[in-house]
mmCIF file of C-alpha atoms in Angstrom:
data_model
loop_
_atom_site.group_PDB
_atom_site.id
_atom_site.type_symbol
_atom_site.label_atom_id
_atom_site.label_comp_id
_atom_site.label_asym_id
_atom_site.label_seq_id
_atom_site.Cartn_x
_atom_site.Cartn_y
_atom_site.Cartn_z
ATOM 1 C CA UNK A 1 127.843 128.004 118.024
ATOM 2 C CA UNK A 2 128.804 124.586 116.695
ATOM 3 C CA UNK A 3 128.753 121.797 119.200
ATOM 4 C CA UNK A 4 131.948 119.906 119.901
ATOM 5 C CA UNK A 5 132.122 116.332 118.628
ATOM 6 C CA UNK A 6 132.506 113.843 121.497
ATOM 7 C CA UNK A 7 135.779 111.901 121.436
ATOM 8 C CA UNK A 8 135.594 108.699 119.431
ATOM 9 C CA UNK A 9 132.506 109.720 117.439
ATOM 10 C CA UNK A 10 132.632 110.577 113.721
ATOM 11 C CA UNK A 11 132.287 114.176 112.629
ATOM 12 C CA UNK A 12 128.862 115.081 111.289
ATOM 13 C CA UNK A 13 128.452 115.016 107.514
ATOM 14 C CA UNK A 14 128.211 118.402 105.887
ATOM 15 C CA UNK A 15 125.717 119.381 103.236
ATOM 16 C CA UNK A 16 122.035 118.758 102.735
ATOM 17 C CA UNK A 17 120.644 115.707 104.442
ATOM 18 C CA UNK A 18 118.666 113.504 102.021
ATOM 19 C CA UNK A 19 114.931 113.742 102.446
ATOM 20 C CA UNK A 20 113.360 110.902 104.367
ATOM 21 C CA UNK A 21 112.577 108.023 102.048
ATOM 22 C CA UNK A 22 115.047 109.346 99.441
ATOM 23 C CA UNK A 23 117.115 106.165 99.564
ATOM 24 C CA UNK A 24 118.711 104.522 96.534
ATOM 25 C CA UNK A 25 115.915 101.979 96.284
ATOM 26 C CA UNK A 26 113.286 104.720 96.329
ATOM 27 C CA UNK A 27 115.092 106.633 93.602
ATOM 28 C CA UNK A 28 115.472 103.472 91.517
ATOM 29 C CA UNK A 29 111.728 102.850 91.723
ATOM 30 C CA UNK A 30 111.154 106.492 90.807
ATOM 31 C CA UNK A 31 113.040 105.844 87.583
ATOM 32 C CA UNK A 32 111.098 102.653 86.884
ATOM 33 C CA UNK A 33 107.851 104.484 87.646
ATOM 34 C CA UNK A 34 108.636 107.065 84.958
ATOM 35 C CA UNK A 35 107.589 104.488 82.356
ATOM 36 C CA UNK A 36 103.921 103.976 81.586
ATOM 37 C CA UNK A 37 101.794 102.675 78.680
ATOM 38 C CA UNK A 38 102.298 105.893 76.710
ATOM 39 C CA UNK A 39 105.989 106.265 77.657
ATOM 40 C CA UNK A 40 107.493 102.821 77.113
ATOM 41 C CA UNK A 41 110.827 104.126 75.819
ATOM 42 C CA UNK A 42 112.524 107.191 77.335
ATOM 43 C CA UNK A 43 115.717 109.103 76.697
ATOM 44 C CA UNK A 44 117.969 110.203 79.543
ATOM 45 C CA UNK A 45 116.606 113.749 79.210
ATOM 46 C CA UNK A 46 113.044 112.453 79.419
ATOM 47 C CA UNK A 47 113.869 110.278 82.438
ATOM 48 C CA UNK A 48 115.449 113.283 84.142
ATOM 49 C CA UNK A 49 112.430 115.461 83.462
ATOM 50 C CA UNK A 50 109.842 112.870 84.469
ATOM 51 C CA UNK A 51 111.628 111.886 87.700
ATOM 52 C CA UNK A 52 112.671 115.394 88.736
ATOM 53 C CA UNK A 53 116.099 114.090 89.728
ATOM 54 C CA UNK A 54 119.455 115.577 88.686
ATOM 55 C CA UNK A 55 120.754 114.322 85.365
ATOM 56 C CA UNK A 56 123.895 112.846 86.942
ATOM 57 C CA UNK A 57 121.843 110.897 89.504
ATOM 58 C CA UNK A 58 119.446 109.661 86.836
ATOM 59 C CA UNK A 59 122.309 108.520 84.607
ATOM 60 C CA UNK A 60 124.101 106.730 87.439
ATOM 61 C CA UNK A 61 120.999 104.859 88.565
ATOM 62 C CA UNK A 62 119.912 104.076 85.007
ATOM 63 C CA UNK A 63 123.297 102.464 84.363
ATOM 64 C CA UNK A 64 122.964 100.366 87.515
ATOM 65 C CA UNK A 65 119.455 99.291 86.521
ATOM 66 C CA UNK A 66 120.735 98.320 83.075
ATOM 67 C CA UNK A 67 123.428 96.263 84.779
ATOM 68 C CA UNK A 68 120.823 94.320 86.763
ATOM 69 C CA UNK A 69 118.516 93.841 83.777
ATOM 70 C CA UNK A 70 115.752 95.981 85.230
ATOM 71 C CA UNK A 71 116.263 98.417 82.339
ATOM 72 C CA UNK A 72 117.476 97.866 78.810
ATOM 73 C CA UNK A 73 119.467 100.456 76.823
ATOM 74 C CA UNK A 74 118.534 100.481 73.166
ATOM 75 C CA UNK A 75 120.858 101.138 70.248
ATOM 76 C CA UNK A 76 119.582 104.711 70.011
ATOM 77 C CA UNK A 77 120.595 105.326 73.644
ATOM 78 C CA UNK A 78 117.056 105.362 75.020
ATOM 79 C CA UNK A 79 115.886 103.185 77.886
ATOM 80 C CA UNK A 80 113.088 100.636 78.236
ATOM 81 C CA UNK A 81 111.912 98.290 80.990
ATOM 82 C CA UNK A 82 114.012 95.120 81.043
ATOM 83 C CA UNK A 83 112.901 91.505 80.974
ATOM 84 C CA UNK A 84 114.429 90.903 84.393
ATOM 85 C CA UNK A 85 111.469 92.730 85.927
ATOM 86 C CA UNK A 86 109.046 90.437 84.101
ATOM 87 C CA UNK A 87 110.924 87.429 85.444
ATOM 88 C CA UNK A 88 110.700 88.728 89.004
ATOM 89 C CA UNK A 89 107.072 89.851 88.683
ATOM 90 C CA UNK A 90 106.062 86.361 87.579
ATOM 91 C CA UNK A 91 106.802 85.197 91.140
ATOM 92 C CA UNK A 92 104.172 87.478 92.701
ATOM 93 C CA UNK A 93 101.769 85.150 94.522
ATOM 94 C CA UNK A 94 98.826 87.551 94.616
ATOM 95 C CA UNK A 95 99.064 88.035 90.877
ATOM 96 C CA UNK A 96 100.399 85.057 89.010
ATOM 97 C CA UNK A 97 99.533 82.529 91.721
ATOM 98 C CA UNK A 98 95.906 83.597 91.523
ATOM 99 C CA UNK A 99 96.105 83.675 87.744
ATOM 100 C CA UNK A 100 97.334 80.073 87.573
ATOM 101 C CA UNK A 101 94.275 78.876 89.484
ATOM 102 C CA UNK A 102 91.775 81.114 87.723
ATOM 103 C CA UNK A 103 92.949 80.781 84.123
ATOM 104 C CA UNK A 104 91.152 77.520 83.148
ATOM 105 C CA UNK A 105 87.851 78.866 84.459
ATOM 106 C CA UNK A 106 88.413 82.236 82.817
ATOM 107 C CA UNK A 107 88.897 80.486 79.494
ATOM 108 C CA UNK A 108 85.547 78.715 79.910
ATOM 109 C CA UNK A 109 83.859 82.028 80.690
ATOM 110 C CA UNK A 110 85.588 83.653 77.729
ATOM 111 C CA UNK A 111 84.254 81.004 75.330
ATOM 112 C CA UNK A 112 80.749 81.682 76.638
ATOM 113 C CA UNK A 113 80.904 85.475 76.432
ATOM 114 C CA UNK A 114 83.351 86.147 73.571
ATOM 115 C CA UNK A 115 83.991 89.546 75.146
ATOM 116 C CA UNK A 116 86.448 90.620 77.858
ATOM 117 C CA UNK A 117 87.135 88.523 80.972
ATOM 118 C CA UNK A 118 89.167 90.309 83.655
ATOM 119 C CA UNK A 119 90.984 89.148 86.778
ATOM 120 C CA UNK A 120 91.951 91.818 89.313
ATOM 121 C CA UNK A 121 93.320 92.219 92.838
ATOM 122 C CA UNK A 122 93.281 95.220 95.157
ATOM 123 C CA UNK A 123 96.528 97.099 95.538
ATOM 124 C CA UNK A 124 96.018 99.777 98.178
ATOM 125 C CA UNK A 125 93.551 102.329 96.720
ATOM 126 C CA UNK A 126 93.248 100.802 93.233
ATOM 127 C CA UNK A 127 92.501 97.563 91.451
ATOM 128 C CA UNK A 128 95.400 95.951 89.591
ATOM 129 C CA UNK A 129 94.555 93.969 86.460
ATOM 130 C CA UNK A 130 96.308 90.587 86.637
ATOM 131 C CA UNK A 131 94.894 88.964 83.499
ATOM 132 C CA UNK A 132 92.560 89.765 80.625
ATOM 133 C CA UNK A 133 91.135 87.557 77.915
ATOM 134 C CA UNK A 134 89.630 89.466 75.000
ATOM 135 C CA UNK A 135 88.034 88.492 71.706
ATOM 136 C CA UNK A 136 89.731 90.252 68.790
ATOM 137 C CA UNK A 137 86.403 91.670 67.596
ATOM 138 C CA UNK A 138 85.250 92.823 71.053
ATOM 139 C CA UNK A 139 84.829 96.536 71.683
ATOM 140 C CA UNK A 140 87.937 98.231 73.124
ATOM 141 C CA UNK A 141 88.603 97.989 76.830
ATOM 142 C CA UNK A 142 90.443 100.676 78.780
ATOM 143 C CA UNK A 143 92.654 98.522 80.973
ATOM 144 C CA UNK A 144 95.759 96.508 80.151
ATOM 145 C CA UNK A 145 97.337 93.666 82.123
ATOM 146 C CA UNK A 146 99.425 95.306 84.815
ATOM 147 C CA UNK A 147 97.322 98.446 84.587
ATOM 148 C CA UNK A 148 95.213 99.958 87.336
ATOM 149 C CA UNK A 149 91.476 100.523 87.628
ATOM 150 C CA UNK A 150 89.474 102.714 90.006
ATOM 151 C CA UNK A 151 87.743 100.890 92.832
ATOM 152 C CA UNK A 152 84.536 102.912 92.898
ATOM 153 C CA UNK A 153 83.533 102.896 89.210
ATOM 154 C CA UNK A 154 84.376 99.436 87.854
ATOM 155 C CA UNK A 155 82.705 96.108 88.504
ATOM 156 C CA UNK A 156 85.870 94.417 89.747
ATOM 157 C CA UNK A 157 86.781 97.501 91.757
ATOM 158 C CA UNK A 158 83.444 97.595 93.572
ATOM 159 C CA UNK A 159 83.781 93.928 94.506
ATOM 160 C CA UNK A 160 87.271 94.526 95.891
ATOM 161 C CA UNK A 161 86.222 97.674 97.742
ATOM 162 C CA UNK A 162 83.123 96.009 99.194
ATOM 163 C CA UNK A 163 85.281 93.215 100.600
ATOM 164 C CA UNK A 164 87.964 95.451 102.089
ATOM 165 C CA UNK A 165 88.255 95.695 105.894
ATOM 166 C CA UNK A 166 85.932 98.430 107.230
ATOM 167 C CA UNK A 167 88.761 100.753 108.283
ATOM 168 C CA UNK A 168 90.485 100.390 104.909
ATOM 169 C CA UNK A 169 87.219 100.885 103.092
ATOM 170 C CA UNK A 170 86.454 104.094 104.968
ATOM 171 C CA UNK A 171 89.957 105.437 104.335
ATOM 172 C CA UNK A 172 89.581 104.773 100.608
ATOM 173 C CA UNK A 173 86.128 106.357 100.531
ATOM 174 C CA UNK A 174 87.407 109.482 102.237
ATOM 175 C CA UNK A 175 90.253 109.645 99.747
ATOM 176 C CA UNK A 176 87.798 109.432 96.858
ATOM 177 C CA UNK A 177 85.687 112.244 98.304
ATOM 178 C CA UNK A 178 88.751 114.473 98.747
ATOM 179 C CA UNK A 179 89.592 114.598 95.056
ATOM 180 C CA UNK A 180 91.083 117.788 93.608
ATOM 181 C CA UNK A 181 88.733 120.489 92.393
ATOM 182 C CA UNK A 182 87.359 119.661 88.971
ATOM 183 C CA UNK A 183 87.400 115.903 89.498
ATOM 184 C CA UNK A 184 83.965 114.389 89.764
ATOM 185 C CA UNK A 185 83.623 112.656 93.117
ATOM 186 C CA UNK A 186 80.852 110.128 93.670
ATOM 187 C CA UNK A 187 78.110 110.522 96.231
ATOM 188 C CA UNK A 188 79.479 108.631 99.232
ATOM 189 C CA UNK A 189 76.020 107.843 100.588
ATOM 190 C CA UNK A 190 75.037 106.243 97.306
ATOM 191 C CA UNK A 191 78.410 104.490 97.025
ATOM 192 C CA UNK A 192 78.074 103.012 100.527
ATOM 193 C CA UNK A 193 74.605 101.773 99.582
ATOM 194 C CA UNK A 194 76.044 100.173 96.448
ATOM 195 C CA UNK A 195 78.818 98.468 98.427
ATOM 196 C CA UNK A 196 76.254 97.066 100.854
ATOM 197 C CA UNK A 197 74.286 95.677 97.895
ATOM 198 C CA UNK A 198 77.462 94.076 96.520
ATOM 199 C CA UNK A 199 78.209 92.387 99.842
ATOM 200 C CA UNK A 200 74.633 91.215 100.190
ATOM 201 C CA UNK A 201 74.186 90.012 96.617
ATOM 202 C CA UNK A 202 77.663 88.640 95.997
ATOM 203 C CA UNK A 203 78.192 90.487 92.706
ATOM 204 C CA UNK A 204 78.518 93.970 91.227
ATOM 205 C CA UNK A 205 77.143 95.483 88.026
ATOM 206 C CA UNK A 206 78.371 98.770 86.570
ATOM 207 C CA UNK A 207 77.197 100.431 83.361
ATOM 208 C CA UNK A 208 79.228 103.250 81.801
ATOM 209 C CA UNK A 209 78.616 105.332 78.717
ATOM 210 C CA UNK A 210 82.128 106.509 77.806
ATOM 211 C CA UNK A 211 84.233 105.969 75.817
ATOM 212 C CA UNK A 212 81.699 103.389 74.629
ATOM 213 C CA UNK A 213 78.547 101.981 76.287
ATOM 214 C CA UNK A 214 79.589 98.957 78.307
ATOM 215 C CA UNK A 215 78.529 96.944 81.313
ATOM 216 C CA UNK A 216 80.743 95.109 83.764
ATOM 217 C CA UNK A 217 79.527 92.174 85.853
ATOM 218 C CA UNK A 218 81.898 91.077 88.620
ATOM 219 C CA UNK A 219 82.029 88.588 91.487
ATOM 220 C CA UNK A 220 84.480 88.020 94.364
ATOM 221 C CA UNK A 221 87.110 85.285 94.511
ATOM 222 C CA UNK A 222 87.456 83.862 98.018
ATOM 223 C CA UNK A 223 90.268 81.822 99.488
ATOM 224 C CA UNK A 224 90.687 79.928 102.775
ATOM 225 C CA UNK A 225 88.496 81.356 105.521
ATOM 226 C CA UNK A 226 86.507 83.286 102.913
ATOM 227 C CA UNK A 227 89.389 85.717 102.529
ATOM 228 C CA UNK A 228 88.921 87.992 99.526
ATOM 229 C CA UNK A 229 91.670 87.155 97.022
ATOM 230 C CA UNK A 230 90.512 88.996 93.922
ATOM 231 C CA UNK A 231 87.647 89.746 91.578
ATOM 232 C CA UNK A 232 86.472 88.213 88.322
ATOM 233 C CA UNK A 233 84.547 90.320 85.835
ATOM 234 C CA UNK A 234 83.130 90.296 82.330
ATOM 235 C CA UNK A 235 82.934 93.516 80.299
ATOM 236 C CA UNK A 236 80.432 93.540 77.432
ATOM 237 C CA UNK A 237 78.680 96.123 75.241
ATOM 238 C CA UNK A 238 75.609 97.603 76.871
ATOM 239 C CA UNK A 239 72.359 96.801 75.124
ATOM 240 C CA UNK A 240 73.663 93.956 72.955
ATOM 241 C CA UNK A 241 73.737 91.296 75.675
ATOM 242 C CA UNK A 242 71.463 91.119 78.690
ATOM 243 C CA UNK A 243 73.878 91.488 81.582
ATOM 244 C CA UNK A 244 71.326 89.879 83.884
ATOM 245 C CA UNK A 245 71.697 86.665 81.913
ATOM 246 C CA UNK A 246 75.493 86.932 82.297
ATOM 247 C CA UNK A 247 75.456 87.303 86.082
ATOM 248 C CA UNK A 248 74.852 83.590 86.885
ATOM 249 C CA UNK A 249 77.745 82.572 84.612
ATOM 250 C CA UNK A 250 80.152 85.017 86.257
ATOM 251 C CA UNK A 251 79.101 83.992 89.756
ATOM 252 C CA UNK A 252 79.316 80.277 88.936
ATOM 253 C CA UNK A 253 82.804 80.712 87.519
ATOM 254 C CA UNK A 254 83.882 82.779 90.540
ATOM 255 C CA UNK A 255 82.600 80.123 92.942
ATOM 256 C CA UNK A 256 84.505 77.427 91.058
ATOM 257 C CA UNK A 257 87.724 79.437 91.307
ATOM 258 C CA UNK A 258 87.041 80.081 94.993
ATOM 259 C CA UNK A 259 86.681 76.348 95.640
ATOM 260 C CA UNK A 260 90.057 75.752 94.031
ATOM 261 C CA UNK A 261 91.647 78.553 96.017
ATOM 262 C CA UNK A 262 90.219 77.192 99.281
ATOM 263 C CA UNK A 263 91.028 73.525 98.747
ATOM 264 C CA UNK A 264 94.222 73.610 96.714
ATOM 265 C CA UNK A 265 97.824 73.687 97.982
ATOM 266 C CA UNK A 266 99.178 76.900 99.431
ATOM 267 C CA UNK A 267 100.721 79.220 96.859
ATOM 268 C CA UNK A 268 103.972 79.216 98.829
ATOM 269 C CA UNK A 269 104.092 75.448 99.267
ATOM 270 C CA UNK A 270 107.161 73.580 97.967
ATOM 271 C CA UNK A 271 106.757 71.900 94.583
ATOM 272 C CA UNK A 272 106.606 68.405 96.077
ATOM 273 C CA UNK A 273 103.574 69.432 98.164
ATOM 274 C CA UNK A 274 101.727 70.592 95.069
ATOM 275 C CA UNK A 275 101.878 67.227 93.335
#
């Protein structure tokens, strides 16, 4: 039996109640998240399929996102990420603020190595690539700026994971071990031993054989109070350059960036305090 509505209170809304977290903002980010490096331009039908939302909802939100500049609608009717998002993303302190400090030192390291120099930060369970300097004749690298890297199998990722708070680190490790069937999970005992070595030595070295033999040497970037702010790494072909000779250069560069991060003005300081 339906319950009577108390006087003065609105009648309950009929129909399905939206799932928790299914707010407009969440749906808008679902649309934006449908784009990736291999799907940079999408039709309305593709957006609908990749988001799993009704076509009418997808169209309505896509139009709103076009109106704000977050999406652009091309002449052929397909959608692409808009420049407004780039403008907003440039204000991210953990990304571009760190990049502004690190860039001069990264350029020095790049001129020494003539390979790939990467700057990354931890974003939850992954490493996010903030900047990458690459020689045009260097071997290919898997990760693009704005792309994500695993924490447990990359040099920068190991540095970021080793410096994570213990509770966060354990949560991430358990998540790695609980991968779906068929995915190769690392030995957690060995991984914990590696993380301890990274903390003790102040750098990480990872050698991988696919898709091409390469070695990554990484070191932490520390801010005020020795807070971990990011990781600096160099990726070079295995066997052509002695990575052991590269380690001092990476660590020296990382320490120089860390000194700037610790002694410079706060990233959120007003412009007149930066001068």
